[in-house]
Amino acid sequence: MRISIWPGAAQPWTDVLEVSRHAADTGWHGVWIADHFMPNAGAGFDPHHPVLEAGSLVAALGAAVPRVRIGTLVYGNTYRHPAVLANMAATADQISGGRFTLGVGAGWQINEHAQYGLELPPTKQLIDRFVEALQVLRGLLRDPETTFDGTHYQLTDAVCEPKPVQDPLPILIGAKGEKRMLRVVAEHADMWNAWGTPDLIAHKSAVLDRHCADVGRDPASIQRTAQATTVVDGPLPEGLSTPVIGGSPAKLADTIAEYRAIGLDELIIPDGRLGATVAEKRKAMDVILGLAAH
């Protein structure tokens, strides 16, 4: 099972860079970046706290940090036309020398859409739009020309050059909805991502397997990735909207073993609870990597 780090974009660029370089220097598999413009007001965070933009971050990391995979967790489809995003992804892959993973999702954060005047449609339309975007992305990233006549997107003999270094560039879909979104994963994704403790991820993964059977897809062809708020040594925070793991190195080691046992391909560790300083985060990262090695 691979272990990757998720530096929060609501910290200075120098901190993101140092955490990412430490990951590259010490054997972590990848670095993931979330796509948000501001904290989620609905979760009680200060909406004025600075947040770095994801596309700029992954391109910068691709140039400044060697070896590790770099990906988005995940680009919100409502924020950019998929043709624009395809060109961004191809460029990030070129800059990184073929190390980029394009993580995408349907979009959801209300305050970002409200402040920027971006449409956040009802769920059915949101997913319909996302499915069309996935077809546009795949066409532009993999075919010489793309013509697409959808309800939400229309392209005519569209090109995206240069193509990514990777052929194909992997597309990850972030999804948790069991009825429709996991079916979208079965139909369109190379990789799947969700928040969850091992028991929840095992359940969702089984649902994904059933959707794969329905659409005639080998479930082993979709890599499974997951994350949870991680505490190496200390009290677990209460009242979070995300799942939490750890509390002590022994408990964290047991949970890492559980993720491995359910067949998870990649465990992603958010750095938000690993320490207040970069030095503290580096120390916690070293402990996590040691636990994962056993």
PDB file of C-alpha atoms in Angstrom:
ATOM      1  CA  MET A   1       0.000   0.000   0.000  1.00  0.00           C
ATOM      2  CA  ARG A   2       1.350   3.384  -1.013  1.00  0.00           C
ATOM      3  CA  ILE A   3       1.529   6.275   1.467  1.00  0.00           C
ATOM      4  CA  SER A   4       1.072   9.868   0.281  1.00  0.00           C
ATOM      5  CA  ILE A   5       0.882  13.296   1.917  1.00  0.00           C
ATOM      6  CA  TRP A   6      -1.780  15.986   1.490  1.00  0.00           C
ATOM      7  CA  PRO A   7      -0.385  19.429   2.392  1.00  0.00           C
ATOM      8  CA  GLY A   8      -3.202  21.844   3.147  1.00  0.00           C
ATOM      9  CA  ALA A   9      -3.385  24.753   0.707  1.00  0.00           C
ATOM     10  CA  ALA A  10      -4.430  27.069   3.544  1.00  0.00           C
ATOM     11  CA  GLN A  11      -0.798  27.445   4.605  1.00  0.00           C
ATOM     12  CA  PRO A  12       2.083  29.449   3.132  1.00  0.00           C
ATOM     13  CA  TRP A  13       3.661  28.232  -0.108  1.00  0.00           C
ATOM     14  CA  THR A  14       6.987  27.771   1.667  1.00  0.00           C
ATOM     15  CA  ASP A  15       5.371  25.309   4.096  1.00  0.00           C
ATOM     16  CA  VAL A  16       3.665  23.360   1.310  1.00  0.00           C
ATOM     17  CA  LEU A  17       6.996  23.190  -0.514  1.00  0.00           C
ATOM     18  CA  GLU A  18       8.959  22.032   2.548  1.00  0.00           C
ATOM     19  CA  VAL A  19       6.441  19.303   3.408  1.00  0.00           C
ATOM     20  CA  SER A  20       6.425  18.128  -0.211  1.00  0.00           C
ATOM     21  CA  ARG A  21      10.208  18.096  -0.484  1.00  0.00           C
ATOM     22  CA  HIS A  22      10.453  16.129   2.749  1.00  0.00           C
ATOM     23  CA  ALA A  23       8.015  13.603   1.287  1.00  0.00           C
ATOM     24  CA  ALA A  24      10.166  13.298  -1.819  1.00  0.00           C
ATOM     25  CA  ASP A  25      13.363  12.955   0.207  1.00  0.00           C
ATOM     26  CA  THR A  26      12.084  10.285   2.592  1.00  0.00           C
ATOM     27  CA  GLY A  27      10.201   7.840   0.377  1.00  0.00           C
ATOM     28  CA  TRP A  28       6.574   8.954   0.324  1.00  0.00           C
ATOM     29  CA  HIS A  29       4.710   8.014  -2.844  1.00  0.00           C
ATOM     30  CA  GLY A  30       2.849  11.209  -3.710  1.00  0.00           C
ATOM     31  CA  VAL A  31       1.690  14.727  -2.869  1.00  0.00           C
ATOM     32  CA  TRP A  32      -1.973  15.688  -3.246  1.00  0.00           C
ATOM     33  CA  ILE A  33      -3.523  19.171  -3.341  1.00  0.00           C
ATOM     34  CA  ALA A  34      -7.177  20.127  -2.735  1.00  0.00           C
ATOM     35  CA  ASP A  35      -9.020  22.491  -5.083  1.00  0.00           C
ATOM     36  CA  HIS A  36     -10.586  25.273  -3.050  1.00  0.00           C
ATOM     37  CA  PHE A  37     -10.433  29.056  -3.072  1.00  0.00           C
ATOM     38  CA  MET A  38     -11.453  29.623   0.549  1.00  0.00           C
ATOM     39  CA  PRO A  39     -12.222  27.598   3.687  1.00  0.00           C
ATOM     40  CA  ASN A  40     -15.612  25.946   3.967  1.00  0.00           C
ATOM     41  CA  ALA A  41     -17.762  28.413   5.885  1.00  0.00           C
ATOM     42  CA  GLY A  42     -20.245  25.645   6.651  1.00  0.00           C
ATOM     43  CA  ALA A  43     -17.578  23.835   8.674  1.00  0.00           C
ATOM     44  CA  GLY A  44     -16.980  26.852  10.891  1.00  0.00           C
ATOM     45  CA  PHE A  45     -13.646  27.973   9.414  1.00  0.00           C
ATOM     46  CA  ASP A  46     -12.683  31.615   8.903  1.00  0.00           C
ATOM     47  CA  PRO A  47     -13.755  32.302   5.293  1.00  0.00           C
ATOM     48  CA  HIS A  48     -11.072  35.008   5.019  1.00  0.00           C
ATOM     49  CA  HIS A  49      -8.167  32.660   5.761  1.00  0.00           C
ATOM     50  CA  PRO A  50      -5.769  32.571   2.784  1.00  0.00           C
ATOM     51  CA  VAL A  51      -5.952  29.536   0.478  1.00  0.00           C
ATOM     52  CA  LEU A  52      -3.612  28.865  -2.451  1.00  0.00           C
ATOM     53  CA  GLU A  53      -5.081  27.879  -5.839  1.00  0.00           C
ATOM     54  CA  ALA A  54      -4.675  24.223  -6.767  1.00  0.00           C
ATOM     55  CA  GLY A  55      -3.679  24.430 -10.423  1.00  0.00           C
ATOM     56  CA  SER A  56      -0.874  26.851  -9.703  1.00  0.00           C
ATOM     57  CA  LEU A  57       0.295  24.717  -6.779  1.00  0.00           C
ATOM     58  CA  VAL A  58       0.518  21.424  -8.647  1.00  0.00           C
ATOM     59  CA  ALA A  59       2.398  23.064 -11.519  1.00  0.00           C
ATOM     60  CA  ALA A  60       4.849  24.651  -9.090  1.00  0.00           C
ATOM     61  CA  LEU A  61       5.342  21.400  -7.201  1.00  0.00           C
ATOM     62  CA  GLY A  62       5.888  19.568 -10.468  1.00  0.00           C
ATOM     63  CA  ALA A  63       8.788  21.897 -11.203  1.00  0.00           C
ATOM     64  CA  ALA A  64      10.219  22.210  -7.695  1.00  0.00           C
ATOM     65  CA  VAL A  65       9.828  18.733  -6.160  1.00  0.00           C
ATOM     66  CA  PRO A  66      11.408  15.618  -7.688  1.00  0.00           C
ATOM     67  CA  ARG A  67      10.288  11.973  -7.870  1.00  0.00           C
ATOM     68  CA  VAL A  68       6.868  11.929  -6.139  1.00  0.00           C
ATOM     69  CA  ARG A  69       3.519  11.667  -7.882  1.00  0.00           C
ATOM     70  CA  ILE A  70       1.549  14.937  -7.795  1.00  0.00           C
ATOM     71  CA  GLY A  71      -2.225  15.129  -8.022  1.00  0.00           C
ATOM     72  CA  THR A  72      -5.388  17.078  -7.292  1.00  0.00           C
ATOM     73  CA  LEU A  73      -7.832  15.888  -4.658  1.00  0.00           C
ATOM     74  CA  VAL A  74      -9.983  16.935  -6.423  1.00  0.00           C
ATOM     75  CA  TYR A  75     -10.611  19.629  -9.049  1.00  0.00           C
ATOM     76  CA  GLY A  76     -14.224  20.814  -8.764  1.00  0.00           C
ATOM     77  CA  ASN A  77     -15.886  20.516 -12.160  1.00  0.00           C
ATOM     78  CA  THR A  78     -18.037  23.617 -11.662  1.00  0.00           C
ATOM     79  CA  TYR A  79     -14.963  25.874 -11.377  1.00  0.00           C
ATOM     80  CA  ARG A  80     -13.461  25.430 -14.850  1.00  0.00           C
ATOM     81  CA  HIS A  81     -14.595  24.408 -18.307  1.00  0.00           C
ATOM     82  CA  PRO A  82     -13.261  20.860 -18.853  1.00  0.00           C
ATOM     83  CA  ALA A  83     -11.421  21.949 -22.022  1.00  0.00           C
ATOM     84  CA  VAL A  84      -9.507  24.497 -19.950  1.00  0.00           C
ATOM     85  CA  LEU A  85      -8.837  21.864 -17.295  1.00  0.00           C
ATOM     86  CA  ALA A  86      -7.562  19.385 -19.889  1.00  0.00           C
ATOM     87  CA  ASN A  87      -4.945  21.898 -21.008  1.00  0.00           C
ATOM     88  CA  MET A  88      -3.985  22.604 -17.394  1.00  0.00           C
ATOM     89  CA  ALA A  89      -3.594  18.877 -16.707  1.00  0.00           C
ATOM     90  CA  ALA A  90      -1.514  18.244 -19.816  1.00  0.00           C
ATOM     91  CA  THR A  91       0.758  21.151 -18.916  1.00  0.00           C
ATOM     92  CA  ALA A  92       1.167  19.943 -15.325  1.00  0.00           C
ATOM     93  CA  ASP A  93       2.129  16.520 -16.647  1.00  0.00           C
ATOM     94  CA  GLN A  94       4.655  18.067 -19.017  1.00  0.00           C
ATOM     95  CA  ILE A  95       6.170  20.175 -16.218  1.00  0.00           C
ATOM     96  CA  SER A  96       6.427  17.206 -13.836  1.00  0.00           C
ATOM     97  CA  GLY A  97       7.848  14.850 -16.446  1.00  0.00           C
ATOM     98  CA  GLY A  98       4.863  12.521 -16.390  1.00  0.00           C
ATOM     99  CA  ARG A  99       4.045  12.460 -12.645  1.00  0.00           C
ATOM    100  CA  PHE A 100       0.616  14.125 -12.558  1.00  0.00           C
ATOM    101  CA  THR A 101      -2.713  12.504 -11.635  1.00  0.00           C
ATOM    102  CA  LEU A 102      -5.854  14.397 -12.616  1.00  0.00           C
ATOM    103  CA  GLY A 103      -8.270  14.124  -9.714  1.00  0.00           C
ATOM    104  CA  VAL A 104     -11.760  15.479 -10.426  1.00  0.00           C
ATOM    105  CA  GLY A 105     -15.134  15.685  -8.712  1.00  0.00           C
ATOM    106  CA  ALA A 106     -18.569  17.122  -9.365  1.00  0.00           C
ATOM    107  CA  GLY A 107     -18.153  20.184  -7.095  1.00  0.00           C
ATOM    108  CA  TRP A 108     -19.915  20.987  -3.845  1.00  0.00           C
ATOM    109  CA  GLN A 109     -18.662  23.853  -1.611  1.00  0.00           C
ATOM    110  CA  ILE A 110     -21.504  26.342  -1.306  1.00  0.00           C
ATOM    111  CA  ASN A 111     -19.703  29.518  -0.199  1.00  0.00           C
ATOM    112  CA  GLU A 112     -17.253  29.396  -3.114  1.00  0.00           C
ATOM    113  CA  HIS A 113     -20.062  29.184  -5.659  1.00  0.00           C
ATOM    114  CA  ALA A 114     -22.063  31.896  -3.914  1.00  0.00           C
ATOM    115  CA  GLN A 115     -19.185  34.399  -3.646  1.00  0.00           C
ATOM    116  CA  TYR A 116     -17.907  33.892  -7.190  1.00  0.00           C
ATOM    117  CA  GLY A 117     -21.284  33.666  -8.893  1.00  0.00           C
ATOM    118  CA  LEU A 118     -20.668  30.087 -10.028  1.00  0.00           C
ATOM    119  CA  GLU A 119     -23.676  27.900 -10.688  1.00  0.00           C
ATOM    120  CA  LEU A 120     -24.158  24.990  -8.280  1.00  0.00           C
ATOM    121  CA  PRO A 121     -27.057  23.096  -9.842  1.00  0.00           C
ATOM    122  CA  PRO A 122     -29.259  20.441  -8.237  1.00  0.00           C
ATOM    123  CA  THR A 123     -27.609  17.072  -7.728  1.00  0.00           C
ATOM    124  CA  LYS A 124     -28.894  15.345 -10.862  1.00  0.00           C
ATOM    125  CA  GLN A 125     -27.819  18.169 -13.153  1.00  0.00           C
ATOM    126  CA  LEU A 126     -24.524  18.504 -11.273  1.00  0.00           C
ATOM    127  CA  ILE A 127     -23.681  14.858 -11.948  1.00  0.00           C
ATOM    128  CA  ASP A 128     -24.994  14.969 -15.535  1.00  0.00           C
ATOM    129  CA  ARG A 129     -22.645  17.881 -16.154  1.00  0.00           C
ATOM    130  CA  PHE A 130     -19.772  16.033 -14.512  1.00  0.00           C
ATOM    131  CA  VAL A 131     -20.279  12.948 -16.682  1.00  0.00           C
ATOM    132  CA  GLU A 132     -20.114  15.115 -19.801  1.00  0.00           C
ATOM    133  CA  ALA A 133     -16.964  16.802 -18.476  1.00  0.00           C
ATOM    134  CA  LEU A 134     -15.295  13.422 -18.006  1.00  0.00           C
ATOM    135  CA  GLN A 135     -15.940  12.577 -21.644  1.00  0.00           C
ATOM    136  CA  VAL A 136     -14.506  15.924 -22.738  1.00  0.00           C
ATOM    137  CA  LEU A 137     -11.406  15.447 -20.579  1.00  0.00           C
ATOM    138  CA  ARG A 138     -10.753  11.927 -21.809  1.00  0.00           C
ATOM    139  CA  GLY A 139     -11.172  12.981 -25.442  1.00  0.00           C
ATOM    140  CA  LEU A 140      -8.906  16.017 -25.256  1.00  0.00           C
ATOM    141  CA  LEU A 141      -6.204  14.257 -23.261  1.00  0.00           C
ATOM    142  CA  ARG A 142      -6.133  11.080 -25.356  1.00  0.00           C
ATOM    143  CA  ASP A 143      -7.421  11.777 -28.882  1.00  0.00           C
ATOM    144  CA  PRO A 144      -6.001  13.981 -31.685  1.00  0.00           C
ATOM    145  CA  GLU A 145      -9.299  15.899 -31.982  1.00  0.00           C
ATOM    146  CA  THR A 146     -12.510  15.908 -29.973  1.00  0.00           C
ATOM    147  CA  THR A 147     -16.019  16.746 -31.128  1.00  0.00           C
ATOM    148  CA  PHE A 148     -18.667  16.591 -28.419  1.00  0.00           C
ATOM    149  CA  ASP A 149     -22.299  17.679 -28.540  1.00  0.00           C
ATOM    150  CA  GLY A 150     -23.650  17.498 -25.019  1.00  0.00           C
ATOM    151  CA  THR A 151     -26.289  19.337 -23.062  1.00  0.00           C
ATOM    152  CA  HIS A 152     -23.729  21.269 -21.043  1.00  0.00           C
ATOM    153  CA  TYR A 153     -20.579  21.224 -23.212  1.00  0.00           C
ATOM    154  CA  GLN A 154     -20.037  21.432 -26.958  1.00  0.00           C
ATOM    155  CA  LEU A 155     -16.680  21.051 -28.722  1.00  0.00           C
ATOM    156  CA  THR A 156     -15.918  21.032 -32.439  1.00  0.00           C
ATOM    157  CA  ASP A 157     -12.694  19.461 -33.759  1.00  0.00           C
ATOM    158  CA  ALA A 158     -11.060  20.564 -30.513  1.00  0.00           C
ATOM    159  CA  VAL A 159      -7.356  19.976 -29.902  1.00  0.00           C
ATOM    160  CA  CYS A 160      -5.273  19.874 -26.724  1.00  0.00           C
ATOM    161  CA  GLU A 161      -1.557  20.042 -27.468  1.00  0.00           C
ATOM    162  CA  PRO A 162       0.885  19.114 -26.215  1.00  0.00           C
ATOM    163  CA  LYS A 163      -0.624  15.927 -24.883  1.00  0.00           C
ATOM    164  CA  PRO A 164       0.427  14.665 -21.436  1.00  0.00           C
ATOM    165  CA  VAL A 165       3.700  12.768 -21.129  1.00  0.00           C
ATOM    166  CA  GLN A 166       1.741   9.814 -19.751  1.00  0.00           C
ATOM    167  CA  ASP A 167      -0.344   7.815 -22.184  1.00  0.00           C
ATOM    168  CA  PRO A 168      -2.869   7.728 -20.719  1.00  0.00           C
ATOM    169  CA  LEU A 169      -2.750  10.317 -17.955  1.00  0.00           C
ATOM    170  CA  PRO A 170      -4.652   8.708 -15.031  1.00  0.00           C
ATOM    171  CA  ILE A 171      -8.003  10.198 -14.060  1.00  0.00           C
ATOM    172  CA  LEU A 172      -9.072   9.905 -10.423  1.00  0.00           C
ATOM    173  CA  ILE A 173     -12.668  10.537  -9.376  1.00  0.00           C
ATOM    174  CA  GLY A 174     -13.579  11.571  -5.856  1.00  0.00           C
ATOM    175  CA  ALA A 175     -16.957  10.038  -5.022  1.00  0.00           C
ATOM    176  CA  LYS A 176     -18.988   8.630  -2.142  1.00  0.00           C
ATOM    177  CA  GLY A 177     -22.579   8.433  -3.455  1.00  0.00           C
ATOM    178  CA  GLU A 178     -23.406   4.748  -3.781  1.00  0.00           C
ATOM    179  CA  LYS A 179     -26.273   4.933  -6.254  1.00  0.00           C
ATOM    180  CA  ARG A 180     -24.860   7.113  -9.016  1.00  0.00           C
ATOM    181  CA  MET A 181     -21.405   8.564  -8.319  1.00  0.00           C
ATOM    182  CA  LEU A 182     -19.746   5.200  -7.695  1.00  0.00           C
ATOM    183  CA  ARG A 183     -21.271   4.009 -10.946  1.00  0.00           C
ATOM    184  CA  VAL A 184     -19.664   7.018 -12.650  1.00  0.00           C
ATOM    185  CA  VAL A 185     -16.374   5.833 -11.145  1.00  0.00           C
ATOM    186  CA  ALA A 186     -16.946   2.347 -12.559  1.00  0.00           C
ATOM    187  CA  GLU A 187     -17.619   3.796 -16.004  1.00  0.00           C
ATOM    188  CA  HIS A 188     -14.945   6.487 -16.230  1.00  0.00           C
ATOM    189  CA  ALA A 189     -12.188   6.356 -13.587  1.00  0.00           C
ATOM    190  CA  ASP A 190      -8.690   4.944 -13.440  1.00  0.00           C
ATOM    191  CA  MET A 191      -8.596   5.683  -9.704  1.00  0.00           C
ATOM    192  CA  TRP A 192     -11.187   6.301  -6.986  1.00  0.00           C
ATOM    193  CA  ASN A 193     -10.927   8.395  -3.822  1.00  0.00           C
ATOM    194  CA  ALA A 194     -13.079   8.872  -0.738  1.00  0.00           C
ATOM    195  CA  TRP A 195     -12.817   9.931   2.876  1.00  0.00           C
ATOM    196  CA  GLY A 196     -13.307   7.086   5.301  1.00  0.00           C
ATOM    197  CA  THR A 197     -12.109   4.725   8.004  1.00  0.00           C
ATOM    198  CA  PRO A 198     -11.266   1.188   6.864  1.00  0.00           C
ATOM    199  CA  ASP A 199     -14.754  -0.221   7.472  1.00  0.00           C
ATOM    200  CA  LEU A 200     -16.456   2.515   5.452  1.00  0.00           C
ATOM    201  CA  ILE A 201     -13.939   2.311   2.604  1.00  0.00           C
ATOM    202  CA  ALA A 202     -14.382  -1.490   2.503  1.00  0.00           C
ATOM    203  CA  HIS A 203     -18.150  -1.015   2.209  1.00  0.00           C
ATOM    204  CA  LYS A 204     -17.908   1.637  -0.515  1.00  0.00           C
ATOM    205  CA  SER A 205     -15.315  -0.431  -2.377  1.00  0.00           C
ATOM    206  CA  ALA A 206     -17.692  -3.395  -2.415  1.00  0.00           C
ATOM    207  CA  VAL A 207     -20.412  -1.169  -3.867  1.00  0.00           C
ATOM    208  CA  LEU A 208     -17.963  -0.018  -6.525  1.00  0.00           C
ATOM    209  CA  ASP A 209     -17.183  -3.656  -7.335  1.00  0.00           C
ATOM    210  CA  ARG A 210     -20.869  -4.303  -7.958  1.00  0.00           C
ATOM    211  CA  HIS A 211     -21.119  -1.330 -10.286  1.00  0.00           C
ATOM    212  CA  CYS A 212     -18.054  -2.615 -12.141  1.00  0.00           C
ATOM    213  CA  ALA A 213     -19.792  -5.953 -12.621  1.00  0.00           C
ATOM    214  CA  ASP A 214     -22.893  -4.182 -13.950  1.00  0.00           C
ATOM    215  CA  VAL A 215     -20.920  -2.208 -16.554  1.00  0.00           C
ATOM    216  CA  GLY A 216     -18.545  -5.032 -17.490  1.00  0.00           C
ATOM    217  CA  ARG A 217     -15.454  -3.494 -15.922  1.00  0.00           C
ATOM    218  CA  ASP A 218     -12.693  -5.417 -14.151  1.00  0.00           C
ATOM    219  CA  PRO A 219     -12.790  -3.942 -10.610  1.00  0.00           C
ATOM    220  CA  ALA A 220      -9.043  -4.505 -10.290  1.00  0.00           C
ATOM    221  CA  SER A 221      -8.523  -1.920 -13.044  1.00  0.00           C
ATOM    222  CA  ILE A 222      -9.605   0.873 -10.673  1.00  0.00           C
ATOM    223  CA  GLN A 223      -7.112   1.796  -7.957  1.00  0.00           C
ATOM    224  CA  ARG A 224      -8.610   2.627  -4.557  1.00  0.00           C
ATOM    225  CA  THR A 225      -7.359   5.602  -2.503  1.00  0.00           C
ATOM    226  CA  ALA A 226      -8.642   7.057   0.770  1.00  0.00           C
ATOM    227  CA  GLN A 227      -7.833   9.503   3.537  1.00  0.00           C
ATOM    228  CA  ALA A 228      -8.837  10.452   7.055  1.00  0.00           C
ATOM    229  CA  THR A 229      -7.768  13.230   9.401  1.00  0.00           C
ATOM    230  CA  THR A 230      -4.670  11.796  11.062  1.00  0.00           C
ATOM    231  CA  VAL A 231      -3.311  12.317  14.573  1.00  0.00           C
ATOM    232  CA  VAL A 232       0.009  10.626  15.336  1.00  0.00           C
ATOM    233  CA  ASP A 233       0.195  11.187  19.080  1.00  0.00           C
ATOM    234  CA  GLY A 234      -2.426  13.134  20.980  1.00  0.00           C
ATOM    235  CA  PRO A 235      -6.145  13.423  21.649  1.00  0.00           C
ATOM    236  CA  LEU A 236      -8.477  12.918  18.722  1.00  0.00           C
ATOM    237  CA  PRO A 237     -10.386  16.089  17.795  1.00  0.00           C
ATOM    238  CA  GLU A 238     -14.128  16.009  18.240  1.00  0.00           C
ATOM    239  CA  GLY A 239     -16.874  17.427  16.089  1.00  0.00           C
ATOM    240  CA  LEU A 240     -15.083  17.170  12.749  1.00  0.00           C
ATOM    241  CA  SER A 241     -16.997  16.459   9.569  1.00  0.00           C
ATOM    242  CA  THR A 242     -14.179  14.154   8.435  1.00  0.00           C
ATOM    243  CA  PRO A 243     -13.251  10.721   9.837  1.00  0.00           C
ATOM    244  CA  VAL A 244     -10.315  10.708  12.270  1.00  0.00           C
ATOM    245  CA  ILE A 245      -7.671   8.017  12.813  1.00  0.00           C
ATOM    246  CA  GLY A 246      -4.740   7.578  15.170  1.00  0.00           C
ATOM    247  CA  GLY A 247      -4.305   9.135  18.600  1.00  0.00           C
ATOM    248  CA  SER A 248      -1.172   7.136  19.339  1.00  0.00           C
ATOM    249  CA  PRO A 249       1.451   5.484  17.116  1.00  0.00           C
ATOM    250  CA  ALA A 250       0.153   2.041  18.111  1.00  0.00           C
ATOM    251  CA  LYS A 251      -3.455   2.881  17.206  1.00  0.00           C
ATOM    252  CA  LEU A 252      -2.361   4.479  13.957  1.00  0.00           C
ATOM    253  CA  ALA A 253      -0.277   1.427  13.054  1.00  0.00           C
ATOM    254  CA  ASP A 254      -3.304  -0.823  13.622  1.00  0.00           C
ATOM    255  CA  THR A 255      -5.484   1.352  11.382  1.00  0.00           C
ATOM    256  CA  ILE A 256      -2.858   1.481   8.631  1.00  0.00           C
ATOM    257  CA  ALA A 257      -2.774  -2.327   8.768  1.00  0.00           C
ATOM    258  CA  GLU A 258      -6.574  -2.392   8.446  1.00  0.00           C
ATOM    259  CA  TYR A 259      -6.457  -0.217   5.318  1.00  0.00           C
ATOM    260  CA  ARG A 260      -3.858  -2.571   3.870  1.00  0.00           C
ATOM    261  CA  ALA A 261      -5.988  -5.604   4.740  1.00  0.00           C
ATOM    262  CA  ILE A 262      -9.038  -4.298   2.848  1.00  0.00           C
ATOM    263  CA  GLY A 263      -6.911  -3.912  -0.288  1.00  0.00           C
ATOM    264  CA  LEU A 264      -6.486  -0.136  -0.326  1.00  0.00           C
ATOM    265  CA  ASP A 265      -3.918   0.877  -2.926  1.00  0.00           C
ATOM    266  CA  GLU A 266      -3.000   4.254  -1.454  1.00  0.00           C
ATOM    267  CA  LEU A 267      -3.507   5.899   1.931  1.00  0.00           C
ATOM    268  CA  ILE A 268      -3.362   9.705   1.836  1.00  0.00           C
ATOM    269  CA  ILE A 269      -2.437  11.597   5.009  1.00  0.00           C
ATOM    270  CA  PRO A 270      -3.675  15.191   5.398  1.00  0.00           C
ATOM    271  CA  ASP A 271      -1.011  17.256   7.163  1.00  0.00           C
ATOM    272  CA  GLY A 272      -3.418  19.545   9.032  1.00  0.00           C
ATOM    273  CA  ARG A 273      -3.181  17.666  12.374  1.00  0.00           C
ATOM    274  CA  LEU A 274       0.454  16.583  12.093  1.00  0.00           C
ATOM    275  CA  GLY A 275       1.822  19.670  13.823  1.00  0.00           C
ATOM    276  CA  ALA A 276       1.732  23.441  13.974  1.00  0.00           C
ATOM    277  CA  THR A 277       5.153  23.876  12.357  1.00  0.00           C
ATOM    278  CA  VAL A 278       6.896  22.298   9.407  1.00  0.00           C
ATOM    279  CA  ALA A 279       9.440  20.733  11.761  1.00  0.00           C
ATOM    280  CA  GLU A 280       6.646  19.053  13.725  1.00  0.00           C
ATOM    281  CA  LYS A 281       5.029  17.849  10.509  1.00  0.00           C
ATOM    282  CA  ARG A 282       8.296  16.379   9.236  1.00  0.00           C
ATOM    283  CA  LYS A 283       8.738  14.506  12.507  1.00  0.00           C
ATOM    284  CA  ALA A 284       5.185  13.128  12.360  1.00  0.00           C
ATOM    285  CA  MET A 285       5.670  12.139   8.712  1.00  0.00           C
ATOM    286  CA  ASP A 286       8.743  10.134   9.639  1.00  0.00           C
ATOM    287  CA  VAL A 287       6.782   8.281  12.317  1.00  0.00           C
ATOM    288  CA  ILE A 288       3.947   7.521   9.884  1.00  0.00           C
ATOM    289  CA  LEU A 289       6.324   6.226   7.232  1.00  0.00           C
ATOM    290  CA  GLY A 290       7.964   3.976   9.816  1.00  0.00           C
ATOM    291  CA  LEU A 291       4.616   2.612  10.947  1.00  0.00           C
ATOM    292  CA  ALA A 292       3.569   1.924   7.358  1.00  0.00           C
ATOM    293  CA  ALA A 293       6.762  -0.022   6.696  1.00  0.00           C
ATOM    294  CA  HIS A 294       5.885  -2.701   9.268  1.00  0.00           C
TER     295      HIS A 294
END
